[in-house]
Amino acid sequence: MDALGRILMVEDDPKDVELTMTALEEYNLANEVVVARDGEEALDYLYSRGKFVTRPSDNPAVILLDLKLPKVDGLQVLQQIKSDEKLRIIPVVVLTSSHEEKDMVASYKLGVNAYVVKPVDFHEFVNAIRELGVFWAIINQAPPGSVRK
Amino acid sequence: METLPRVEKREAMARSSFFLQKARPVILRYGIAAISVAVALGLALAAQRYEFREVALPLFLFAVALTAWYGGAGPAVLAVALSIAFFDYFFTEPLYTFYVNRSDIPYLIVFIAFASLVAWFSAVRRGVERDLFQARNRLQAEVKERTEQASLLNLTHDTIFVRDMDFIITYWNRGAQELYGWAPDEAVGKRSDELLKTIFAVPIDDVRAELLRVGRWEGEVKRTKADGTQVVVASRWSLRMDDRERPVAIMETSNDISERKQREEQIRALNLELARRSTELEATNKELEAFAYSVSHDLRAPLRHMAGYGELLQKKASSVLDDKSQRYMSMILESAKRMGTLIDDLLAFSRIGRVETQKRLVNLDHLVKEVLSELRQETNGRDIVWKIDALPTCHGDRSMLRLVFVNLLSNAVKFTRKQPQAKIEIGRKEGNEDEIVVFVRDNGAGFDMKYVDKLFGVFQRLHQTDAFEGTGIGLATVQRIIHRHGGKVRAEGVVDQGATFYFSVPKF
């Protein structure tokens, strides 16, 4: 419980980013969050290219992935991650507004590690984010090669 | 019909005499020879006694002729031999010996020749008669068969008529009379094409060519009946040839297919309409799906933000807000939450219409037990008398039927909340043979039957929100699920006395 993993949050909506950060801050989980605003940026980060060229080479402990994203959408990002030998070991949690069963089925088929629908109620939302953060960034033993502080 | 027994009788007689002739035993045939010669001898002797001269020979000839007629050739030879012997013994000098005078030999030869001639004529005549007899019998049998066939043709419901190569009708059966309306005596002798005003779908020359080439033709033709109405018939023509392979007549059988034609037309039109509707429906479904997706994703996000920021604001500003503002704040949050629930319920409702039902055998008893334990949270601390009948198994989608019970039972629990003692009954009612009717009855708030039509509508509520919470989508969901199962829902209620909800599902 001492090491805190880095979280890559892929989310295009700044309000969602802010609310999620707020929820994580309450539990001191916000420090190691990297935000990618679309699918392309997420892949840039993961492959250390574009504006992330200089980032440390280690992988995030978990990726929180929205599905509806500009440019490259969430399912495409997921597919790319899970078909890449180096990236596929990173746990990916889909965090979405979509209740759609077909999105869920598609995500699981691509090998997602968890699928969470963002609750409308803020308390529930905060709880969900907190539990996700605590579980994936602290409790879960991240695969080798990921950031630990 | 009256002639038939007579024909049969005559034929039977002919057959039996022929049979006798054929099977007349040898002994009997030769017996005839012996007896007839003996009788001739007796008569000749008697004639001699009474002084009649020269009778013996004609009498023997007569006996030979008789034997040849009835006994055939062999016995005739015997009769000739016997006749000569007796004649020689009794009537030629010297009497009572078989000695033959030289002078008698020509006489005897002439007798033998004459007797043989008589026998031969008799046998030939006999043969001719027998042939004639057989020919007559054959002819009679054939006539009978043809008569039967002709009356059978008349008995069929099918329309049959025959015309010669000049289109003149020569035969017209009862079926033809029934279909076209003319009696046989009105139709026979007329030209078929003029009488029936036949209209072909293909050129008449093609019809004729095919008929002459293969001897048959099949097709649909349009005709006009005696009463002037048009009729479409499926027609089959067969060419009749004479023994020199020249066409002499055309037999036509046909069936009235006007109704079938009409139905085919209707079905074609309906199918087209169906295809159009189904395309439309598919398009609508796709739209609906896109809509539901957008509702699911795009509408929930701003709502979540409203709730989130509202919550944050409430937390941050609670110390500086007065009671009224605090209340406004919580109203905003409550509304956002309610809208979230509405959206979720609506999505669930629309999903029922979109997903495939997976039908299998469902044990309703187990289902009810499951749902009841799920509702325990709501029933805790309540005084509820449950009366649950044994329910059968039915055929349906388990998770959907579960939703039906969840909605109906949680409604029953909810609307009996104000009763000191709630009574909820789950039972089965007799329905059709192939369906199961289940009801859920409560003694709760009930409803006015005036509004029964609104009960199953989406977002329709018959109670104030502050009396009984809810989104008004539960019963609409129930109805949709039951309709998707091919069943029906209905409700009965009295205000403040309770309500009963019935639904039916197929057994198989």
XYZ file of C-alpha atoms in Angstrom:
657
model
C 0.000 0.000 0.000
C 3.025 2.235 0.104
C 3.705 2.543 -3.603
C 1.294 4.557 -5.719
C 0.975 3.628 -9.348
C 0.669 6.179 -12.111
C -2.796 6.472 -13.638
C -3.311 7.316 -17.308
C -6.727 8.897 -17.671
C -8.036 9.111 -21.249
C -10.941 11.542 -21.161
C -11.985 14.276 -23.570
C -14.496 16.088 -21.388
C -12.706 18.638 -19.170
C -15.603 18.571 -16.694
C -15.255 14.841 -16.310
C -11.510 15.278 -15.900
C -12.058 17.891 -13.211
C -14.671 15.874 -11.338
C -12.574 12.736 -11.515
C -9.508 14.604 -10.313
C -11.508 16.089 -7.470
C -12.651 12.638 -6.461
C -9.111 11.311 -6.621
C -7.691 14.305 -4.762
C -9.946 13.603 -1.831
C -8.023 10.392 -1.400
C -4.641 11.747 -2.357
C -4.592 9.755 -5.530
C -4.392 12.684 -7.935
C -0.667 13.338 -7.954
C 0.287 10.664 -10.403
C -2.505 11.099 -12.897
C -1.626 11.769 -16.521
C -4.493 13.000 -18.675
C -4.780 12.276 -22.392
C -7.568 14.252 -24.095
C -8.205 11.877 -26.972
C -7.270 8.468 -28.257
C -4.350 9.737 -30.287
C -2.801 11.447 -27.288
C -3.265 8.287 -25.254
C -1.398 6.243 -27.854
C 1.269 8.990 -28.114
C 1.796 8.708 -24.385
C 1.957 4.935 -24.435
C 4.449 4.927 -27.302
C 6.409 7.947 -25.884
C 5.992 10.009 -28.997
C 4.713 13.479 -29.866
C 4.627 15.669 -26.762
C 5.406 12.644 -24.584
C 8.728 11.933 -26.262
C 10.655 12.764 -23.155
C 8.518 10.974 -20.616
C 10.004 8.239 -18.426
C 9.801 4.949 -20.237
C 7.828 2.976 -17.670
C 4.190 2.027 -18.159
C 1.266 3.405 -16.136
C -0.133 1.113 -13.430
C -3.612 1.441 -14.922
C -5.399 3.163 -17.791
C -8.826 4.717 -17.194
C -10.349 4.810 -20.665
C -13.425 6.652 -21.871
C -15.048 5.125 -24.940
C -16.374 8.155 -26.763
C -13.276 10.060 -27.752
C -12.321 12.388 -30.614
C -9.981 11.125 -33.367
C -9.232 7.621 -32.172
C -12.096 6.270 -30.089
C -11.785 4.248 -26.918
C -12.407 0.826 -28.414
C -9.704 1.459 -31.046
C -7.251 2.521 -28.334
C -8.154 -0.599 -26.381
C -7.635 -2.764 -29.422
C -4.241 -1.194 -30.080
C -3.122 -1.674 -26.472
C -4.271 -5.274 -26.295
C -2.645 -6.229 -29.579
C 0.730 -4.774 -28.622
C 3.060 -7.211 -26.903
C 4.547 -4.521 -24.621
C 1.334 -2.718 -23.755
C -1.121 -5.571 -23.346
C -0.014 -6.266 -19.766
C -1.224 -2.825 -18.626
C -4.587 -3.130 -16.871
C -7.265 -1.121 -18.689
C -10.477 0.022 -17.021
C -13.189 1.371 -19.283
C -14.856 4.269 -17.511
C -17.788 5.434 -19.560
C -21.204 7.023 -19.589
C -22.475 4.299 -21.859
C -24.873 1.768 -20.491
C -24.899 0.024 -23.848
C -24.463 -3.694 -23.653
C -22.762 -3.873 -27.026
C -20.024 -1.492 -25.843
C -19.495 -3.649 -22.803
C -19.412 -6.862 -24.797
C -17.043 -5.317 -27.350
C -14.733 -4.110 -24.580
C -14.577 -7.480 -22.864
C -13.961 -9.199 -26.177
C -10.978 -6.916 -26.700
C -9.665 -7.972 -23.289
C -10.557 -5.078 -20.997
C -9.808 -5.683 -17.305
C -12.865 -3.874 -15.926
C -15.897 -1.978 -17.208
C -17.370 0.775 -15.082
C -20.394 2.935 -15.934
C -20.040 6.411 -14.440
C -22.914 6.868 -11.977
C -25.013 10.022 -12.266
C -25.083 10.461 -8.534
C -21.944 12.309 -7.447
C -21.465 10.343 -4.249
C -21.614 7.130 -6.124
C -19.298 8.604 -8.733
C -16.768 9.640 -6.121
C -16.992 6.216 -4.493
C -16.511 4.479 -7.802
C -13.491 6.592 -8.731
C -11.986 6.239 -5.299
C -12.369 2.487 -5.282
C -10.958 2.245 -8.769
C -7.991 4.434 -7.817
C -7.325 2.591 -4.601
C -7.646 -0.810 -6.165
C -5.640 -0.315 -9.352
C -3.071 2.224 -8.131
C -2.459 0.810 -4.654
C -3.894 -2.661 -3.946
C -3.322 -4.310 -7.284
C 0.186 -5.550 -7.986
C 0.911 -3.795 -11.258
C 2.753 -5.779 -13.911
C 6.534 -5.353 -14.118
C 7.744 -2.247 -15.865
C 5.102 0.105 -14.478
C 5.660 3.214 -12.411
C 5.761 2.888 -8.636
C 6.608 5.721 -6.310
C -79.439 -47.622 -65.816
C -82.398 -49.923 -66.488
C -80.676 -51.606 -69.397
C -77.723 -52.607 -67.352
C -79.162 -55.695 -65.552
C -80.575 -57.033 -68.786
C -77.240 -56.724 -70.521
C -75.607 -58.454 -67.626
C -78.087 -61.330 -67.690
C -77.728 -61.944 -71.373
C -74.028 -61.881 -71.058
C -74.138 -64.334 -68.183
C -76.198 -66.751 -70.275
C -73.864 -66.512 -73.205
C -70.932 -67.032 -70.940
C -72.456 -70.192 -69.379
C -73.356 -71.820 -72.742
C -69.861 -71.076 -73.993
C -68.501 -72.547 -70.820
C -70.596 -75.749 -71.304
C -69.375 -76.100 -74.863
C -65.810 -75.741 -73.789
C -65.890 -77.986 -70.823
C -68.479 -80.510 -72.020
C -66.774 -83.757 -70.999
C -65.502 -86.116 -73.633
C -67.793 -88.921 -72.444
C -70.822 -86.702 -72.793
C -69.796 -85.593 -76.295
C -69.265 -89.163 -77.497
C -72.406 -90.154 -75.555
C -74.315 -87.750 -77.770
C -72.955 -89.616 -80.787
C -73.984 -92.986 -79.362
C -77.388 -91.833 -78.170
C -78.334 -89.925 -81.328
C -77.285 -92.849 -83.555
C -79.145 -95.250 -81.214
C -82.260 -93.091 -81.374
C -81.984 -92.907 -85.198
C -81.623 -96.679 -85.266
C -84.695 -97.114 -83.033
C -86.761 -94.786 -85.187
C -85.558 -96.480 -88.399
C -86.420 -99.908 -87.024
C -89.833 -98.644 -85.931
C -90.410 -97.129 -89.377
C -89.407 -100.384 -91.002
C -91.899 -102.278 -88.868
C -94.640 -99.935 -90.007
C -93.594 -100.503 -93.598
C -92.068 -97.029 -94.216
C -89.292 -97.458 -96.775
C -85.964 -95.753 -97.124
C -86.154 -93.755 -93.845
C -83.071 -95.227 -92.201
C -80.410 -93.334 -94.124
C -81.875 -89.793 -93.660
C -82.368 -90.575 -89.961
C -78.713 -91.574 -89.549
C -77.634 -88.476 -91.455
C -79.754 -86.449 -89.102
C -78.051 -88.161 -86.106
C -74.618 -87.368 -87.587
C -75.584 -83.745 -88.134
C -76.893 -83.485 -84.556
C -73.714 -85.028 -83.157
C -71.477 -82.759 -85.221
C -73.478 -79.767 -83.993
C -73.397 -80.589 -80.323
C -70.436 -82.954 -79.950
C -67.907 -81.701 -82.451
C -65.764 -83.469 -85.032
C -64.607 -86.574 -83.104
C -68.075 -87.664 -82.006
C -69.319 -86.961 -85.554
C -66.774 -89.461 -86.933
C -67.970 -91.970 -84.303
C -71.569 -91.271 -85.304
C -70.712 -91.868 -88.988
C -68.965 -95.141 -88.120
C -71.842 -96.301 -85.901
C -74.384 -95.277 -88.537
C -72.601 -97.291 -91.255
C -72.297 -100.290 -88.940
C -75.968 -100.213 -87.919
C -77.138 -99.491 -91.462
C -75.060 -102.330 -92.769
C -76.235 -104.687 -90.023
C -79.922 -103.873 -89.965
C -80.839 -102.501 -93.388
C -78.679 -103.989 -96.155
C -78.846 -107.521 -97.553
C -77.888 -109.875 -96.114
C -79.608 -108.632 -92.997
C -78.134 -108.969 -89.463
C -74.586 -109.408 -90.697
C -71.799 -106.921 -91.219
C -71.154 -108.403 -94.612
C -71.000 -105.750 -97.328
C -72.184 -106.507 -100.807
C -69.941 -105.194 -103.534
C -72.915 -103.404 -105.015
C -73.453 -101.562 -101.702
C -69.923 -100.139 -101.507
C -70.577 -96.999 -103.667
C -73.722 -96.491 -101.702
C -71.780 -96.566 -98.430
C -69.066 -94.276 -99.814
C -71.670 -91.744 -100.832
C -73.190 -92.013 -97.357
C -69.786 -91.440 -95.710
C -69.068 -88.501 -97.975
C -72.452 -87.009 -97.385
C -72.225 -87.559 -93.609
C -68.749 -86.005 -93.521
C -70.028 -83.027 -95.473
C -72.892 -82.568 -93.040
C -70.496 -82.916 -90.109
C -68.072 -80.441 -91.666
C -70.768 -77.860 -92.379
C -72.089 -78.297 -88.914
C -68.618 -77.863 -87.350
C -67.875 -74.776 -89.473
C -71.208 -73.257 -88.635
C -70.598 -74.025 -84.988
C -67.212 -72.318 -85.107
C -68.630 -69.246 -86.796
C -71.374 -69.074 -84.244
C -68.900 -69.348 -81.394
C -66.745 -66.558 -82.831
C -69.782 -64.365 -83.224
C -70.773 -65.133 -79.701
C -67.387 -64.154 -78.346
C -67.303 -61.031 -80.448
C -70.722 -60.074 -79.112
C -69.608 -60.627 -75.544
C -66.523 -58.534 -76.012
C -68.561 -55.809 -77.571
C -71.058 -55.855 -74.750
C -68.304 -55.638 -72.133
C -66.751 -52.749 -73.976
C -70.019 -50.904 -74.285
C -70.588 -51.335 -70.585
C -67.139 -50.052 -69.723
C -67.479 -47.067 -72.014
C -70.858 -46.260 -70.561
C -69.400 -46.354 -67.084
C -66.470 -44.180 -68.085
C -68.742 -41.675 -69.669
C -70.916 -41.473 -66.591
C -67.783 -41.161 -64.436
C -66.602 -38.233 -66.540
C -69.923 -36.684 -65.875
C -69.557 -37.256 -62.146
C -66.274 -35.412 -61.696
C -66.254 -31.893 -60.351
C -63.670 -31.009 -62.932
C -64.787 -29.287 -66.015
C -64.392 -31.545 -69.044
C -65.442 -30.927 -72.594
C -64.430 -32.258 -75.957
C -64.400 -30.436 -79.272
C -63.452 -31.472 -82.734
C -60.719 -29.824 -84.761
C -63.165 -27.169 -85.948
C -63.783 -26.133 -82.347
C -67.300 -27.627 -82.380
C -68.171 -28.935 -78.934
C -69.042 -32.646 -78.952
C -69.053 -33.468 -75.261
C -69.851 -31.311 -72.266
C -69.864 -32.728 -68.729
C -71.690 -31.664 -65.613
C -68.568 -29.877 -64.296
C -68.557 -27.771 -67.456
C -72.209 -26.938 -66.934
C -71.554 -25.964 -63.324
C -68.579 -23.776 -64.166
C -69.699 -22.057 -67.364
C -73.446 -22.183 -66.887
C -74.566 -23.827 -70.161
C -76.323 -27.217 -70.146
C -74.881 -29.950 -72.395
C -77.642 -29.528 -74.993
C -76.946 -25.779 -75.111
C -73.209 -26.239 -75.516
C -72.837 -29.272 -77.763
C -72.705 -28.240 -81.420
C -71.509 -24.695 -80.721
C -68.069 -23.343 -81.413
C -66.176 -23.383 -78.106
C -64.207 -20.181 -78.767
C -67.371 -18.244 -79.622
C -69.366 -19.634 -76.732
C -66.710 -19.085 -74.083
C -64.959 -16.015 -75.582
C -61.643 -17.547 -74.610
C -58.739 -15.151 -74.070
C -55.269 -16.666 -74.090
C -52.241 -15.256 -72.316
C -50.063 -16.522 -75.185
C -50.707 -16.371 -78.963
C -53.222 -19.006 -80.055
C -50.821 -20.198 -82.763
C -48.281 -21.142 -80.100
C -50.968 -23.109 -78.292
C -51.932 -24.927 -81.452
C -48.318 -25.618 -82.366
C -47.532 -27.099 -78.962
C -50.719 -29.143 -78.992
C -49.888 -30.646 -82.354
C -46.257 -31.208 -81.462
C -46.599 -32.920 -78.055
C -50.307 -33.679 -77.988
C -50.842 -31.604 -74.863
C -51.116 -28.038 -73.745
C -51.431 -26.499 -70.290
C -52.069 -22.922 -69.371
C -54.309 -20.291 -67.926
C -57.118 -18.802 -69.979
C -59.754 -16.208 -69.294
C -63.352 -17.003 -70.256
C -66.801 -15.560 -70.015
C -69.567 -17.544 -68.338
C -73.209 -17.771 -69.404
C -74.066 -15.032 -66.907
C -71.439 -12.725 -68.419
C -68.943 -12.833 -65.541
C -65.308 -13.551 -66.265
C -63.496 -16.538 -64.921
C -59.817 -17.556 -64.938
C -59.235 -21.264 -65.424
C -56.194 -23.498 -65.355
C -56.744 -25.468 -68.534
C -55.241 -28.736 -69.756
C -55.756 -29.859 -73.358
C -55.118 -33.301 -74.787
C -55.217 -34.098 -78.458
C -57.103 -37.181 -79.561
C -55.833 -39.037 -82.633
C -57.652 -41.507 -84.827
C -56.046 -44.828 -85.792
C -54.187 -43.165 -88.613
C -52.614 -40.666 -86.199
C -54.658 -37.754 -87.461
C -55.899 -35.329 -84.798
C -59.667 -35.583 -84.469
C -60.611 -33.963 -81.191
C -59.347 -31.941 -78.279
C -60.335 -32.849 -74.748
C -60.075 -30.044 -72.285
C -60.187 -30.244 -68.491
C -60.065 -27.087 -66.450
C -60.383 -25.721 -62.941
C -61.668 -22.375 -61.826
C -58.708 -20.538 -60.341
C -60.238 -17.064 -60.224
C -60.253 -17.069 -56.423
C -56.761 -18.448 -56.225
C -55.629 -15.803 -58.687
C -57.256 -13.121 -56.647
C -55.689 -14.440 -53.457
C -52.304 -14.631 -55.155
C -52.698 -11.016 -56.188
C -53.627 -10.074 -52.645
C -50.749 -12.024 -51.176
C -48.334 -10.402 -53.596
C -49.625 -6.969 -52.667
C -49.481 -7.796 -48.978
C -45.962 -9.154 -49.310
C -44.823 -5.989 -51.024
C -46.428 -3.933 -48.295
C -44.834 -6.149 -45.667
C -41.411 -5.801 -47.230
C -41.849 -2.040 -47.338
C -42.949 -1.916 -43.710
C -40.177 -4.162 -42.585
C -37.604 -1.945 -44.300
C -39.191 1.015 -42.625
C -39.207 -0.771 -39.330
C -35.587 -1.702 -39.685
C -34.695 1.900 -40.408
C -36.753 3.028 -37.419
C -35.072 0.456 -35.241
C -31.647 1.647 -36.324
C -32.639 5.211 -35.598
C -34.000 4.172 -32.249
C -30.806 2.396 -31.446
C -28.740 5.424 -32.364
C -31.090 7.532 -30.309
C -30.864 5.241 -27.318
C -27.105 5.218 -27.602
C -26.973 8.948 -27.701
C -29.336 9.204 -24.740
C -27.254 6.688 -22.899
C -24.010 8.486 -23.472
C -24.571 12.111 -24.308
C -27.463 12.940 -21.998
C -26.036 11.240 -18.997
C -22.741 13.126 -19.147
C -24.069 16.684 -18.607
C -26.418 15.339 -15.991
C -23.533 13.815 -14.157
C -21.692 17.106 -14.363
C -24.666 19.021 -12.966
C -24.903 16.609 -10.091
C -21.155 16.625 -9.562
C -20.650 20.364 -9.559
C -23.836 20.879 -7.565
C -22.555 18.486 -4.971
C -19.198 20.237 -4.859
C -20.904 23.612 -4.589
C -23.139 22.377 -1.800
C -20.143 21.089 0.113
C -18.120 24.240 -0.343
C -20.881 26.785 0.223
C -23.013 25.026 2.831
C -21.575 27.211 5.587
C -22.529 30.460 3.845
C -25.916 29.418 2.400
C -29.098 30.059 4.294
C -31.734 27.329 4.766
C -33.730 28.334 1.708
C -30.695 28.289 -0.573
C -29.654 24.967 0.937
C -33.099 23.619 0.038
C -32.821 24.937 -3.520
C -29.455 23.259 -3.801
C -30.808 19.908 -2.659
C -33.851 20.259 -4.970
C -31.483 20.735 -7.920
C -29.507 17.658 -6.922
C -32.647 15.620 -6.337
C -33.981 16.557 -9.768
C -30.718 15.651 -11.444
C -30.810 12.317 -9.701
C -34.394 11.728 -10.732
C -33.597 12.530 -14.304
C -30.776 10.032 -14.153
C -33.205 7.373 -12.948
C -35.688 8.296 -15.686
C -33.032 7.998 -18.365
C -31.872 4.659 -17.027
C -35.438 3.328 -16.868
C -36.206 4.574 -20.348
C -33.081 2.919 -21.676
C -33.973 -0.342 -19.988
C -37.437 -0.070 -21.495
C -36.136 0.574 -24.983
C -33.661 -2.270 -24.616
C -36.558 -4.713 -24.077
C -37.828 -3.814 -27.499
C -34.443 -4.195 -29.132
C -32.797 -7.289 -27.699
C -33.675 -10.772 -28.890
C -35.818 -12.802 -26.539
C -34.231 -16.087 -25.609
C -37.089 -18.458 -24.973
C -36.838 -21.575 -22.882
C -38.782 -23.332 -20.136
C -39.136 -21.121 -17.087
C -40.230 -22.327 -13.692
C -42.425 -19.481 -12.480
C -42.428 -20.776 -8.876
C -38.670 -20.382 -8.654
C -38.846 -17.030 -10.356
C -41.357 -15.675 -7.824
C -39.252 -16.932 -4.911
C -36.185 -15.219 -6.335
C -37.997 -11.949 -6.833
C -39.487 -12.050 -3.338
C -36.095 -12.438 -1.737
C -34.862 -9.560 -3.858
C -37.693 -7.397 -2.504
C -36.921 -8.246 1.109
C -35.401 -4.841 1.715
C -38.674 -3.186 0.799
C -40.852 -5.655 2.697
C -38.811 -5.584 5.903
C -40.824 -4.214 8.821
C -44.067 -4.410 6.853
C -47.084 -6.493 7.801
C -47.778 -8.335 4.564
C -49.916 -11.470 4.208
C -48.696 -13.328 1.136
C -50.882 -15.859 -0.612
C -48.872 -17.572 -3.302
C -50.387 -20.348 -5.411
C -48.334 -22.972 -7.153
C -47.420 -21.700 -10.613
C -46.648 -23.826 -13.654
C -43.678 -23.679 -15.952
C -44.028 -21.651 -19.107
C -42.076 -20.841 -22.209
C -40.322 -17.511 -22.244
C -37.265 -15.345 -21.649
C -36.341 -15.844 -18.023
C -34.679 -12.505 -17.364
C -37.559 -10.634 -18.994
C -40.236 -12.566 -17.105
C -38.259 -11.873 -13.969
C -38.553 -8.171 -14.716
C -42.329 -8.627 -15.037
C -42.560 -10.085 -11.536
C -40.132 -7.512 -10.111
C -42.314 -4.714 -11.437
C -45.672 -6.194 -10.463
C -44.580 -7.334 -6.992
C -42.682 -4.173 -6.106
C -45.736 -2.222 -7.264
C -47.941 -4.352 -5.022
C -45.588 -3.800 -2.096
C -45.341 -0.088 -2.820
C -49.037 0.623 -3.240
C -50.082 -1.302 -0.108
C -47.705 0.751 2.000
C -50.543 2.731 3.592
C -52.556 -0.346 4.601
C -52.159 -1.502 8.208
C -52.041 -5.039 6.864
C -51.170 -5.623 3.238
C -52.550 -8.633 1.390
C -50.776 -9.679 -1.776
C -51.860 -12.674 -3.783
C -50.053 -14.348 -6.662
C -52.183 -16.887 -8.471
C -53.092 -18.620 -11.633
C -56.274 -18.307 -13.598
C -57.726 -20.623 -16.196
C -57.015 -19.322 -19.669
C -56.887 -20.865 -23.118
C -55.419 -24.307 -23.593
C -52.100 -22.990 -24.825
C -51.526 -20.109 -22.450
C -51.010 -19.505 -18.761
C -52.708 -16.608 -17.038
C -51.036 -15.306 -13.885
C -52.348 -12.541 -11.659
C -50.968 -10.365 -8.870
C -53.613 -8.933 -6.561
C -53.179 -6.435 -3.736
C -55.387 -4.521 -1.347
C -53.486 -1.275 -1.855
C -54.265 2.137 -3.276
C -55.911 0.703 -6.389
C -56.977 2.943 -9.263
C -59.999 4.323 -11.002
C -61.077 2.019 -13.870
C -61.715 5.253 -15.813
C -57.962 5.531 -16.313
C -57.246 1.883 -16.994
C -56.144 2.723 -20.549
C -53.419 4.997 -19.254
C -52.074 2.463 -16.827
C -49.675 0.712 -19.185
C -48.444 3.842 -21.007
C -44.866 5.083 -20.747
C -44.422 7.765 -18.058
C -48.105 7.466 -17.147
C -48.736 7.728 -13.473
C -52.069 7.640 -11.666
C -50.667 8.747 -8.304
C -48.936 11.858 -7.042
C -45.187 11.553 -6.931
C -45.106 12.489 -3.281
C -47.634 9.764 -2.407
C -45.918 6.955 -4.313
C -42.536 7.443 -5.937
C -41.800 6.025 -9.367
C -41.012 6.883 -12.969
C -44.175 5.451 -14.537
C -42.302 3.011 -16.666
C -42.745 -0.237 -14.737
C -46.115 -1.287 -16.145
C -45.126 -0.154 -19.622
C -42.148 -2.472 -19.297
C -44.434 -5.293 -18.139
C -46.716 -4.774 -21.107
C -43.858 -4.642 -23.556
C -42.324 -7.849 -22.258
C -45.639 -9.717 -22.290
C -46.448 -8.480 -25.774
C -43.052 -9.655 -26.962
C -43.992 -13.062 -25.588
C -47.245 -13.016 -27.545
C -49.331 -12.590 -24.381
C -51.726 -9.999 -23.036
C -51.918 -7.789 -19.948
C -54.918 -6.279 -18.257
C -55.750 -4.725 -14.923
C -58.727 -4.318 -12.640
C -58.862 -1.886 -9.764
C -60.992 0.025 -7.292
C -59.687 3.171 -5.637
C -58.392 2.403 -2.120
C -59.445 -1.227 -2.372
C -56.685 -2.663 -4.444
C -55.721 -3.724 -7.919
C -55.275 -6.959 -9.846
C -52.888 -7.331 -12.757
C -53.278 -10.237 -15.152
C -50.812 -11.381 -17.747
C -50.758 -14.348 -20.062
C -47.772 -16.215 -21.487
C -47.691 -19.132 -23.886
C -47.312 -22.626 -22.426
C -45.199 -23.836 -25.312
